[in-house]
PDB file of C-alpha atoms in Angstrom:
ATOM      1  CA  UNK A  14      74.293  99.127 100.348  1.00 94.00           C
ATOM      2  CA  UNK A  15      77.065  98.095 102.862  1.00 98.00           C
ATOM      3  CA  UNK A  16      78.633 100.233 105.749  1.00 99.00           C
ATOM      4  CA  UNK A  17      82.376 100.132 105.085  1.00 99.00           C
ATOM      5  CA  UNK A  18      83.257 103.860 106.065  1.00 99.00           C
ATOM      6  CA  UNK A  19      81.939 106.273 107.602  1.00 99.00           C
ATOM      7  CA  UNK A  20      82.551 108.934 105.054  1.00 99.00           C
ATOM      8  CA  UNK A  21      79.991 106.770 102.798  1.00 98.00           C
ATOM      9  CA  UNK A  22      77.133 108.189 105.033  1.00 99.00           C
ATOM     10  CA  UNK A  23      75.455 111.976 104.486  1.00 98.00           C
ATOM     11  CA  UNK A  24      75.057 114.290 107.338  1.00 98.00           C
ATOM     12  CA  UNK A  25      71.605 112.715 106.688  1.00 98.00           C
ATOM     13  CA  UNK A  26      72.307 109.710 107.087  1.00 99.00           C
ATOM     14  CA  UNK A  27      74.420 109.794 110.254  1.00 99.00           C
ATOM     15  CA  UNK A  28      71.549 111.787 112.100  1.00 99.00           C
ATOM     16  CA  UNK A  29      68.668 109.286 110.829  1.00 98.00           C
ATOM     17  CA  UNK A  30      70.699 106.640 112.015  1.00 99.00           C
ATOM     18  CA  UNK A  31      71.217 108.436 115.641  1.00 99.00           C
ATOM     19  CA  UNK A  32      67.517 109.315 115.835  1.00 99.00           C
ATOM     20  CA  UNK A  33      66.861 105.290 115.059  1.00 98.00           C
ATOM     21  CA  UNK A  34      69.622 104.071 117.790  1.00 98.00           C
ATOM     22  CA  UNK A  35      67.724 106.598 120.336  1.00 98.00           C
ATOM     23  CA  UNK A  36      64.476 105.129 119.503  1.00 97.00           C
ATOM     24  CA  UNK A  37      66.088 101.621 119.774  1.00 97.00           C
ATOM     25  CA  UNK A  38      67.740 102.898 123.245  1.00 97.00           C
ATOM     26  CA  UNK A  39      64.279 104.626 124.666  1.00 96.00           C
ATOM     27  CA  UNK A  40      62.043 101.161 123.334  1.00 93.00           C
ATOM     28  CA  UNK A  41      64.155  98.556 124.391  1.00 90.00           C
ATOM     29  CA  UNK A  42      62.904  95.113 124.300  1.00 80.00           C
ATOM     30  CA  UNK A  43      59.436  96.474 123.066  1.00 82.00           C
ATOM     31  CA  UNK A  44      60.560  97.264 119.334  1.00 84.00           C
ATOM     32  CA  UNK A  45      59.758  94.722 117.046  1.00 88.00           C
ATOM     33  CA  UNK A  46      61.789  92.179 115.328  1.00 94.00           C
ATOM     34  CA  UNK A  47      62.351  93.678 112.268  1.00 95.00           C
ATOM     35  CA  UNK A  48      64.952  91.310 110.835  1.00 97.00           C
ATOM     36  CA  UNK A  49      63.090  87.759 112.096  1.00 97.00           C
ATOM     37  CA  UNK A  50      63.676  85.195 110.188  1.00 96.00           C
ATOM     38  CA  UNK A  51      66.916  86.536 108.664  1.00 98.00           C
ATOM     39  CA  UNK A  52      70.746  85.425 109.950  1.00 99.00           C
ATOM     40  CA  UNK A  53      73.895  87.353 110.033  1.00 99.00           C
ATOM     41  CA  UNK A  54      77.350  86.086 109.455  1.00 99.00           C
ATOM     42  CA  UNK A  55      79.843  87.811 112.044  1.00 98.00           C
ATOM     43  CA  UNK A  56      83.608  87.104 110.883  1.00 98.00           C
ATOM     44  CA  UNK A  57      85.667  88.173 113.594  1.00 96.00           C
ATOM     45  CA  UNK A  58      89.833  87.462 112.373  1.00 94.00           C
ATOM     46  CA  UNK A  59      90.397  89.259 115.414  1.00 89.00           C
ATOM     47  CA  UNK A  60      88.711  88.721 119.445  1.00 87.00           C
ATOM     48  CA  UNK A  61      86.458  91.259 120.662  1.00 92.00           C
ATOM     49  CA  UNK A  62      84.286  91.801 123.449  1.00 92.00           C
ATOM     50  CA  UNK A  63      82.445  95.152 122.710  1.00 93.00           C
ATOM     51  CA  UNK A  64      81.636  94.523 119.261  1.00 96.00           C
ATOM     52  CA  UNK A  65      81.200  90.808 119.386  1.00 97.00           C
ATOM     53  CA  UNK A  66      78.784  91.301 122.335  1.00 98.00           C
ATOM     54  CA  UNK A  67      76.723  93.828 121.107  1.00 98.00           C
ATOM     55  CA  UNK A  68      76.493  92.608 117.358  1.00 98.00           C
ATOM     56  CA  UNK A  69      75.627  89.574 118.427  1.00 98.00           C
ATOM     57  CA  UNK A  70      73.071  91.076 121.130  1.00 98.00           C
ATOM     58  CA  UNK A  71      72.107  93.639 118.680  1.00 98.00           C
ATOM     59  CA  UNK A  72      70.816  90.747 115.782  1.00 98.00           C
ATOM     60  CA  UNK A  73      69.240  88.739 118.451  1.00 98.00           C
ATOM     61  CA  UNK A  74      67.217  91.430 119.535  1.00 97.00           C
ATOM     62  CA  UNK A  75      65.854  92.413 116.034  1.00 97.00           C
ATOM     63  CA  UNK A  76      64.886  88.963 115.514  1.00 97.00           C
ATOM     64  CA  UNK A  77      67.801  87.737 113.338  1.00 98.00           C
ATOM     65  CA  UNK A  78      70.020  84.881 113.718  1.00 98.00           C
ATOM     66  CA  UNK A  79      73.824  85.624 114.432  1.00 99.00           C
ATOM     67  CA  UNK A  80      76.414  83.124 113.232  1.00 98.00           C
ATOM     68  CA  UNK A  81      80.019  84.093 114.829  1.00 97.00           C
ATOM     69  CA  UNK A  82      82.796  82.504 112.181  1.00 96.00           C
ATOM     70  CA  UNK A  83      86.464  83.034 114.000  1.00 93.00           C
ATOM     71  CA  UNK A  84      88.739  83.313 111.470  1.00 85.00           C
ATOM     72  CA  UNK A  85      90.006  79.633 112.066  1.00 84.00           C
ATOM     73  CA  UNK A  86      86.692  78.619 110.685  1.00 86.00           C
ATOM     74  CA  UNK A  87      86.876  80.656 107.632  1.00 84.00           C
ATOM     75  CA  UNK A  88      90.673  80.853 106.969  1.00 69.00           C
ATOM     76  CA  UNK A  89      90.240  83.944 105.471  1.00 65.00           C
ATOM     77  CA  UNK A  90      92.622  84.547 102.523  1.00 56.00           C
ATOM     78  CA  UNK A  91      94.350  81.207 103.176  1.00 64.00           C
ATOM     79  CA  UNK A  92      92.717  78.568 101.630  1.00 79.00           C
ATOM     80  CA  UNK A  93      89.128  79.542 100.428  1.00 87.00           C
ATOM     81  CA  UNK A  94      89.721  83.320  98.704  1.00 92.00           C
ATOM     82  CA  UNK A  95      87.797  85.992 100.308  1.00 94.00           C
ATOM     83  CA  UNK A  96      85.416  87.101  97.133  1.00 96.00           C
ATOM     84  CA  UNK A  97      84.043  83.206  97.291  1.00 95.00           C
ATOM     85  CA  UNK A  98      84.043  83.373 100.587  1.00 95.00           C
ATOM     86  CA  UNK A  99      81.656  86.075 100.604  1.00 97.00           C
ATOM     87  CA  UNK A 100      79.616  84.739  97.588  1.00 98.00           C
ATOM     88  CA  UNK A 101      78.832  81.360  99.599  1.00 97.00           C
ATOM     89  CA  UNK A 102      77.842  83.325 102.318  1.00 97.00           C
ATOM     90  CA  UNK A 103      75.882  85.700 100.737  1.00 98.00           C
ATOM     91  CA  UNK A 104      73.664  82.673  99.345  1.00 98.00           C
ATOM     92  CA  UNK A 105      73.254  81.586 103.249  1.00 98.00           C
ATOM     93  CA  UNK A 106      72.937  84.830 105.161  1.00 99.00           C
ATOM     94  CA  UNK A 107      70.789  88.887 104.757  1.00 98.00           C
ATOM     95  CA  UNK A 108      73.856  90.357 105.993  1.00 99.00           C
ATOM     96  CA  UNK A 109      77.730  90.188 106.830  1.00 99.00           C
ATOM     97  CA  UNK A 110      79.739  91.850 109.840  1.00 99.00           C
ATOM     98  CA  UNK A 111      83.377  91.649 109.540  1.00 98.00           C
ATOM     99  CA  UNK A 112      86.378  92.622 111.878  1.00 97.00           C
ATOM    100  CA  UNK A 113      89.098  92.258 110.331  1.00 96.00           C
ATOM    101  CA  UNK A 114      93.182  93.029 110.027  1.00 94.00           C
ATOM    102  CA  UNK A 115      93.030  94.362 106.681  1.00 96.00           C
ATOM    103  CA  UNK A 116      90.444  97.018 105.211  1.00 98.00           C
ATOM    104  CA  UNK A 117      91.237  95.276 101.859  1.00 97.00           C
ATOM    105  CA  UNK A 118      89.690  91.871 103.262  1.00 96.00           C
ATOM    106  CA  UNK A 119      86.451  94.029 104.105  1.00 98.00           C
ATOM    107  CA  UNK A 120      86.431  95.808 100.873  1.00 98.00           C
ATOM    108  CA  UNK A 121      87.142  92.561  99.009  1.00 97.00           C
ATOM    109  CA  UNK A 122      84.126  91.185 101.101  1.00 98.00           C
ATOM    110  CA  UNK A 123      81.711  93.986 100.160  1.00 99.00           C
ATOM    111  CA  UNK A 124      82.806  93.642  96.544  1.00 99.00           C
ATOM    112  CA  UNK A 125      82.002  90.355  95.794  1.00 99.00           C
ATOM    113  CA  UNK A 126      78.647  89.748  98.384  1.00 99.00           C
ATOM    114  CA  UNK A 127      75.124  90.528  97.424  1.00 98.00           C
ATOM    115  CA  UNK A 128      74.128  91.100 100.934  1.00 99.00           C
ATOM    116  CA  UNK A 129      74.676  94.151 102.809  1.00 99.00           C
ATOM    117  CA  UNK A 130      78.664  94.075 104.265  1.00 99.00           C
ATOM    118  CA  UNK A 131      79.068  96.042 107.493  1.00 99.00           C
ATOM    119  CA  UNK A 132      82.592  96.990 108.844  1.00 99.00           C
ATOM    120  CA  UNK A 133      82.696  95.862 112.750  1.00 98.00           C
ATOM    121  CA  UNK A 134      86.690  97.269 112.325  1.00 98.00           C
ATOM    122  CA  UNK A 135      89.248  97.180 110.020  1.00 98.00           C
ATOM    123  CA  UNK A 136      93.222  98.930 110.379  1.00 96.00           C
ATOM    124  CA  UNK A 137      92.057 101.416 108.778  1.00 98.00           C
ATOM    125  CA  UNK A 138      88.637 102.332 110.144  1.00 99.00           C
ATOM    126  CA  UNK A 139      85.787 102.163 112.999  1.00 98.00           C
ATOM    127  CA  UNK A 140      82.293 102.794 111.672  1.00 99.00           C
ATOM    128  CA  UNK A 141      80.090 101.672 114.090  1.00 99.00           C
ATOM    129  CA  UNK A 142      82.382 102.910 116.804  1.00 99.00           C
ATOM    130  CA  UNK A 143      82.619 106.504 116.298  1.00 99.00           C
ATOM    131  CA  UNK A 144      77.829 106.019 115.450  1.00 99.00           C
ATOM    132  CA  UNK A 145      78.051 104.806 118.902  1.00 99.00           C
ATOM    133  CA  UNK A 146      80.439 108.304 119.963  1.00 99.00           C
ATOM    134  CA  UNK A 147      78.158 110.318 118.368  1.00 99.00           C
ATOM    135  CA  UNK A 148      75.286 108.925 120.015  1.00 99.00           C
ATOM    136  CA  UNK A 149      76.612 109.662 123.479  1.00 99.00           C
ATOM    137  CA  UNK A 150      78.010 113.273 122.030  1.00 99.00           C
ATOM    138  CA  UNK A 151      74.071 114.047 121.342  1.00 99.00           C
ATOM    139  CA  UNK A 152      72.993 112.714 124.205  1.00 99.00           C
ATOM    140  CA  UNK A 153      74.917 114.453 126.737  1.00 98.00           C
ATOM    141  CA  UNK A 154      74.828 117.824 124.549  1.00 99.00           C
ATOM    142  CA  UNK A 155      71.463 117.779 122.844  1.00 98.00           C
ATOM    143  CA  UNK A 156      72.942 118.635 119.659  1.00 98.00           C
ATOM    144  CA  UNK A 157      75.883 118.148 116.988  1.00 98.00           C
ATOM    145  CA  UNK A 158      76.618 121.217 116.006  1.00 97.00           C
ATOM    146  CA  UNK A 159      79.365 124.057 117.361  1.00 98.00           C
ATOM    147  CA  UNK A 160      81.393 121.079 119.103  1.00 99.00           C
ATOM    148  CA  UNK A 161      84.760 120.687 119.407  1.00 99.00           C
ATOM    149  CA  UNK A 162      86.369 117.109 119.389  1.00 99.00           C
ATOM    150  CA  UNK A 163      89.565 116.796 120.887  1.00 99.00           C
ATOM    151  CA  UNK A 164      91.700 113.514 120.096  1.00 99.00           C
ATOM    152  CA  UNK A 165      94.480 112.917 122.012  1.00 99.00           C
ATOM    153  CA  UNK A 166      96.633 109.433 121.246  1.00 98.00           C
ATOM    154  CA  UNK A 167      97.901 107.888 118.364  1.00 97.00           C
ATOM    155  CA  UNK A 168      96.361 108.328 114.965  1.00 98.00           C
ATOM    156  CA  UNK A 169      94.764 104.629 114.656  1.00 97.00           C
ATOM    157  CA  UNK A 170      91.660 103.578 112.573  1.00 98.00           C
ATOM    158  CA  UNK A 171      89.243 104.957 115.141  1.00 98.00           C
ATOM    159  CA  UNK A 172      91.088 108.511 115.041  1.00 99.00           C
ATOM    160  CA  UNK A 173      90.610 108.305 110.961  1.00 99.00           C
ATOM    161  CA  UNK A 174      86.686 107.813 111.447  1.00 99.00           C
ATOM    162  CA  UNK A 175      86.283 110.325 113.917  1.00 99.00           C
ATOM    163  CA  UNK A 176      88.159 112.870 111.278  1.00 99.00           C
ATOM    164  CA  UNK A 177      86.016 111.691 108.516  1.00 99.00           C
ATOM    165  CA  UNK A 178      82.735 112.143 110.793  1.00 99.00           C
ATOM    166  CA  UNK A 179      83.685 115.395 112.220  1.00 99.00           C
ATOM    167  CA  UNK A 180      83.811 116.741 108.748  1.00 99.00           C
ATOM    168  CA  UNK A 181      80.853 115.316 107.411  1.00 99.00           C
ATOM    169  CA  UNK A 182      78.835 117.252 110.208  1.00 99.00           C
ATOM    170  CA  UNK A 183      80.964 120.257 110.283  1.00 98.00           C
ATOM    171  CA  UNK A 184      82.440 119.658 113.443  1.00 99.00           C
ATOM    172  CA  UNK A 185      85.794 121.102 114.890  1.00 99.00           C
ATOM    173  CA  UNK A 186      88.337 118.518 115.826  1.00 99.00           C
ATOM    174  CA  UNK A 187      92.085 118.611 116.960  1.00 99.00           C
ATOM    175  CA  UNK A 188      94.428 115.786 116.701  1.00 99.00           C
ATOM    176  CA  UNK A 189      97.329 115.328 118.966  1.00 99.00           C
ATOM    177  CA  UNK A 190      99.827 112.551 118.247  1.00 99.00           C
ATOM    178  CA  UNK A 191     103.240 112.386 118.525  1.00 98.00           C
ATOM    179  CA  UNK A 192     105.474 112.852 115.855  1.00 98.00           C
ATOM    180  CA  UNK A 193     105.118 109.866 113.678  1.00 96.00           C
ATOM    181  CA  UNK A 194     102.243 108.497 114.820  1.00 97.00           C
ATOM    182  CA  UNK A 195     100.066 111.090 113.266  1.00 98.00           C
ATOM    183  CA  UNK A 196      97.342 110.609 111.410  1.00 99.00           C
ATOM    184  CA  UNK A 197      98.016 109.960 107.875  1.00 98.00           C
ATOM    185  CA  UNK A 198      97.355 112.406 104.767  1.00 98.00           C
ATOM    186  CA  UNK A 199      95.629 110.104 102.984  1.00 98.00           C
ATOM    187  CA  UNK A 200      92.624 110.537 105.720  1.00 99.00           C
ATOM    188  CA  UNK A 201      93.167 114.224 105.981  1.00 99.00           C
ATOM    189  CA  UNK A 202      92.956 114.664 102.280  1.00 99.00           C
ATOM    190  CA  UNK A 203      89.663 112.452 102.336  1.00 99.00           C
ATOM    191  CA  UNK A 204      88.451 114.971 105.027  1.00 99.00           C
ATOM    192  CA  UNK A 205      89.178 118.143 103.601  1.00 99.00           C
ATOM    193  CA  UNK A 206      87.035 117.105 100.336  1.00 99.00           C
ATOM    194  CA  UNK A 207      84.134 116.235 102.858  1.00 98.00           C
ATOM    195  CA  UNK A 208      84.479 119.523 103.851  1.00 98.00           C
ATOM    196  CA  UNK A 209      86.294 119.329 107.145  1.00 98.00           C
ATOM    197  CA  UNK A 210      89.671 121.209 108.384  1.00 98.00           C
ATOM    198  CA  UNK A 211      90.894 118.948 110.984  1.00 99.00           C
ATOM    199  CA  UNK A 212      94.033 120.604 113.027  1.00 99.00           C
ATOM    200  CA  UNK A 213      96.859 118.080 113.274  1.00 99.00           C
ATOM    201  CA  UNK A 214      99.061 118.754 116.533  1.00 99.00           C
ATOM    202  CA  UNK A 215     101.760 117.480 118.664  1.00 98.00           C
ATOM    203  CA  UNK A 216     100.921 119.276 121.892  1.00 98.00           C
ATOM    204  CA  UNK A 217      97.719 117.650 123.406  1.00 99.00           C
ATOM    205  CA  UNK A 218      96.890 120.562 125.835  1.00 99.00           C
ATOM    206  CA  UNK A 219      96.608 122.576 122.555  1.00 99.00           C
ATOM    207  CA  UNK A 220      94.219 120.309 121.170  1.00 99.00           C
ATOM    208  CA  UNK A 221      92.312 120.006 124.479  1.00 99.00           C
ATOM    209  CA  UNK A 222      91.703 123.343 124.886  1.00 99.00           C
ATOM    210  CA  UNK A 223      88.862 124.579 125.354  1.00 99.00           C
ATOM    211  CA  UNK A 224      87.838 121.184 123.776  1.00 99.00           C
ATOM    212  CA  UNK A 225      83.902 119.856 124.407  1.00 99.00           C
ATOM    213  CA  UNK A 226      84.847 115.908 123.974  1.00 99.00           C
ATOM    214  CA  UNK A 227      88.183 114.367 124.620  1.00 99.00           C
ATOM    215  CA  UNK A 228      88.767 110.833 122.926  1.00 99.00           C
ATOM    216  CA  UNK A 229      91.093 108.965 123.137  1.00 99.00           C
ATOM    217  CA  UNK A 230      91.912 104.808 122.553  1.00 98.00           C
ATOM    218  CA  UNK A 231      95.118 102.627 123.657  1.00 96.00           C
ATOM    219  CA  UNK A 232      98.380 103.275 123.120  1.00 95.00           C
ATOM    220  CA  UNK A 233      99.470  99.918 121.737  1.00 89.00           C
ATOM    221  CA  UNK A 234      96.704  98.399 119.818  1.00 82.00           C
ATOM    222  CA  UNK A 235      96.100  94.719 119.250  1.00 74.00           C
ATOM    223  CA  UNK A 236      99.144  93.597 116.280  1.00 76.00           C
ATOM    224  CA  UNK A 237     101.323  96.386 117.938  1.00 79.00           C
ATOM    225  CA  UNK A 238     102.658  94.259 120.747  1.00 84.00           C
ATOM    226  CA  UNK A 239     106.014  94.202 119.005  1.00 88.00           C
ATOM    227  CA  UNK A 240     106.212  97.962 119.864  1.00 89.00           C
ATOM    228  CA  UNK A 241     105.184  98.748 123.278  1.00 92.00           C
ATOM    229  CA  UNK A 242     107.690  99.682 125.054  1.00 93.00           C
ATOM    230  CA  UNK A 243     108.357 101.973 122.459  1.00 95.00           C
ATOM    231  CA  UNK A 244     105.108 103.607 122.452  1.00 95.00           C
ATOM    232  CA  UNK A 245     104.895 103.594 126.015  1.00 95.00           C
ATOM    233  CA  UNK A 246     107.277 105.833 125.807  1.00 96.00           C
ATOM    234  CA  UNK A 247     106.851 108.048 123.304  1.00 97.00           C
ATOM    235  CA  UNK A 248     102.889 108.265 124.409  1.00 98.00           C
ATOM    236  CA  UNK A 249     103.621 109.223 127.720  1.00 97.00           C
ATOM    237  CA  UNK A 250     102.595 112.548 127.742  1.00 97.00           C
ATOM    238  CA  UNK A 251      99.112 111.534 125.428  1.00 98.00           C
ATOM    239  CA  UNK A 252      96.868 110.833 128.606  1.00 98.00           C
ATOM    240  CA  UNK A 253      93.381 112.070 129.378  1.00 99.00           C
ATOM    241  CA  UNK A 254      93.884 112.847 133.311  1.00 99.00           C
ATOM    242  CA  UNK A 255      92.539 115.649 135.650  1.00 98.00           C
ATOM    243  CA  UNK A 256      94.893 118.541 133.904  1.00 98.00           C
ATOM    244  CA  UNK A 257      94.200 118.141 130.273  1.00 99.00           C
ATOM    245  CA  UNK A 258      90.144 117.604 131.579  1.00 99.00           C
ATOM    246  CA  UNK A 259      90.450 121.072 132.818  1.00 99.00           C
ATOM    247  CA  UNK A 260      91.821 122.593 129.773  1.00 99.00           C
ATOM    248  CA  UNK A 261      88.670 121.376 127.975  1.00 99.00           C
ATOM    249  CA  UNK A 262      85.362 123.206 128.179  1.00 99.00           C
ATOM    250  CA  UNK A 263      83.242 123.164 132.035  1.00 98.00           C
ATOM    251  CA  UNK A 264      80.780 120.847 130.765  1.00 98.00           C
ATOM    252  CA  UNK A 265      83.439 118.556 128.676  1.00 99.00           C
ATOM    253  CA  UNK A 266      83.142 114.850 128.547  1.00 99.00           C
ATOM    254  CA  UNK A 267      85.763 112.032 127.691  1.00 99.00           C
ATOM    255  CA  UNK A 268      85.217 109.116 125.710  1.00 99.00           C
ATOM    256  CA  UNK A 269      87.070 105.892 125.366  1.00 99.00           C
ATOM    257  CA  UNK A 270      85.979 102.855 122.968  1.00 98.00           C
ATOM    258  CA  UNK A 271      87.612 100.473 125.212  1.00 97.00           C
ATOM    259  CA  UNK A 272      89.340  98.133 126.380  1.00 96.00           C
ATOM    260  CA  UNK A 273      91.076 100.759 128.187  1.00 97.00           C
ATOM    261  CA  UNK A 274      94.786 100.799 129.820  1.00 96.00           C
ATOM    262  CA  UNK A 275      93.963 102.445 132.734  1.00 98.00           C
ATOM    263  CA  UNK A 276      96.763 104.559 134.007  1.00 97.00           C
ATOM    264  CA  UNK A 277      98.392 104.997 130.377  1.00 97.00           C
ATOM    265  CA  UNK A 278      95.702 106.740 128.352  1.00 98.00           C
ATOM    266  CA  UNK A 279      93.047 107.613 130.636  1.00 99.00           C
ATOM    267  CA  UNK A 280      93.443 107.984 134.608  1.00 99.00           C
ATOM    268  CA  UNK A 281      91.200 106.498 136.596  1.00 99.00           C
ATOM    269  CA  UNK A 282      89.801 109.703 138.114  1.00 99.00           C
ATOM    270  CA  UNK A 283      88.676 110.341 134.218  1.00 99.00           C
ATOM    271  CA  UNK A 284      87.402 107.477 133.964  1.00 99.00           C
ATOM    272  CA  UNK A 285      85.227 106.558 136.704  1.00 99.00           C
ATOM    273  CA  UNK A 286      84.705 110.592 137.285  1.00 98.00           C
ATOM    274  CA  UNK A 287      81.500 112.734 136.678  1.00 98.00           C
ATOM    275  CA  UNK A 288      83.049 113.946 133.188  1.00 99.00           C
ATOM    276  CA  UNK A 289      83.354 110.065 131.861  1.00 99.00           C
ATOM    277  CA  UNK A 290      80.558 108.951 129.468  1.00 99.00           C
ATOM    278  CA  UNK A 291      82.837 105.917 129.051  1.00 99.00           C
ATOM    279  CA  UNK A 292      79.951 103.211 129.844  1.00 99.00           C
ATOM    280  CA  UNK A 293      77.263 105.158 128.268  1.00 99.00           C
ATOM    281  CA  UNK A 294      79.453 104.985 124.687  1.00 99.00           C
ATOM    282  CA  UNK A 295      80.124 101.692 125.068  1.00 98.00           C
ATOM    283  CA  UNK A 296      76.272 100.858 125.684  1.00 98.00           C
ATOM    284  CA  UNK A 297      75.336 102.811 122.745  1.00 99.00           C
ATOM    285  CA  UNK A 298      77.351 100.199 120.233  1.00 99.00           C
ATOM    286  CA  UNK A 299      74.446  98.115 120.830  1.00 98.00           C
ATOM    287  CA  UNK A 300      71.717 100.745 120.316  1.00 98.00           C
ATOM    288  CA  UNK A 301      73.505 101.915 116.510  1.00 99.00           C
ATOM    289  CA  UNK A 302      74.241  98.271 115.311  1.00 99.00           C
ATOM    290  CA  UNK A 303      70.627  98.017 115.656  1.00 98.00           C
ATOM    291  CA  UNK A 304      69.628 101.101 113.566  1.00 98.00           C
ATOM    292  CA  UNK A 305      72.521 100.092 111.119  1.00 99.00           C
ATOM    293  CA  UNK A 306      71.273  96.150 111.059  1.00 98.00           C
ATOM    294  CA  UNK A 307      67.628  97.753 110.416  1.00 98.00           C
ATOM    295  CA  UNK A 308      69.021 100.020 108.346  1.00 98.00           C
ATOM    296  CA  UNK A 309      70.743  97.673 105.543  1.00 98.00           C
ATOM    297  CA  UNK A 310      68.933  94.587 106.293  1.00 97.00           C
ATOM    298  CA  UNK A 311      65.840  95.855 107.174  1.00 89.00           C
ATOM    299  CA  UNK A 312      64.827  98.129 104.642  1.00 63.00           C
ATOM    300  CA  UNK A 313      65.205 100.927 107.678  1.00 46.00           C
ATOM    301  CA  UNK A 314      62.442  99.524 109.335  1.00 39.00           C
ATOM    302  CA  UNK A 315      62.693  99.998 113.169  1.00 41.00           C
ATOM    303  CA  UNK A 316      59.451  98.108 114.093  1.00 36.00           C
TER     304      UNK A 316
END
């Protein structure tokens, strides 16, 4: 079994996997080692603090070897094809992390490897981003049910997990993106047959009303250099500060999978403010690559 999206998890699984990342969180250095004696390849085409860290954290922890391959070492696609690529390793390694430019790389990957293939990011989506959001959702609300998700920014490969994810557990969510920049139909299609009715909108102090979690990511992500100015201005008004916090619920939190543009998307009053479970989300990528590392490589074993 790999993790390549999140829509190829049950409302089951996404809650066994929380209640194994809160067990990881609460036991902390006095879990086990589930995964010694087994490595884990971690192909990173693009840099990464967050999910290098806590991967790499995450497999040491459990007992298992991480092996970080930059994608001058592998050449991905260049000279070596990805499906032998991930036969050789698969021969080598119990598992493969990959974050990558194109989802078709990771899907090639998981295609041709007999070891479990787990997407650390791909343009397209954010799996073990929006376990980690979740995570912090239950933790700060105790539950996962009659929540509304507010997303306000562009439409980007953690937005399309978050849809997917919201309707797998029957969760409300608005979208606000500017014209253009909108998520696409192909992942609101995907949504509505898992269920879901996501509300697509321009305005993002509709979306925030009344909202329980505000989320939101950069404005120009990495590749997109070429257009920032651009999207600087056009996101302009697509910032989670003080006013769209109080459109959202009392007891509203905002979350941010970092790095964060401080001052564009997210103020720093957000950010460093009461409502902010910022650093607690970002903390929690390490406690759900564990449960997904036990998960796949494991046999689900947490100790």
């Amino acid at each position: 079994m790999n993790l390549i999206s999140i829509s190829e998890l049950s409302r089951q699984d996404i809650l066994r996997l929380l209640d194994s990342a809160d067990a990881f969180r609460a036991r902390r250095g006095g879990h086990g080692t589930p995964l010694q004696g087994k490595s884990l390849a971690m192909i990173f085409e693009k840099p990464s603090t967050r999910t290098r860290v806590s991967l790499e954290v995450a497999a040491s922890e459990l007992g298992a070897h991480p092996l970080y391959l930059s994608a001058g070492e592998l050449q991905l696609g260049r000279g070596e094809t990805v499906a032998d690529t991930a036969r050789v390793l698969s021969r080598y390694v119990a598992g493969i992390t990959a974050r990558v430019y194109s989802h078709g790389t990771i899907e090639q990957l998981a295609a041709h490897a007999s070891v479990p293939v787990i997407n650390a990011l791909s343009d397209w989506e954010h799996p073990l981003q929006i376990l980690a959001d979740l995570q912090t959702v239950r933790q700060r609300f105790s539950r996962l049910e009659n929540l509304k998700l507010a997303w306000i920014g562009d439409g980007n490969n953690v937005c399309n997990s978050l849809i997917l994810a919201a309707a797998i557990l029957d969760l409300e969510i608005a979208v606000a993106s500017p014209p253009g920049y909108q998520p696409t139909a192909r992942v609101l299609e995907q949504a509505r047959r898992l269920g879901g009715d996501p509300n697509v909108l321009v305005e993002p102090a509709e979306a925030a009303r009344d909202a329980d979690v505000l989320v939101t990511d950069t404005w120009v992500s990495m590749g997109d250099e070429g257009e920032e100015a651009e999207r600087l201005r056009v996101f302009g008004r697509y910032q989670i500060n003080s006013d769209i916090m109080n459109l959202a619920s009392p007891d509203s939190i905002a979350l941010h999978c970092l790095p964060a543009h401080r001052g564009q998307e997210i103020t720093d009053e957000v950010m460093d403010g009461p409502q902010s479970a910022v650093f607690d989300e970002a903390e929690n990528r390490l406690h759900t690559s564990k449960a997904v590392m036990a998960w796949l490589m494991g046999q689900g074993r947490e100790d």
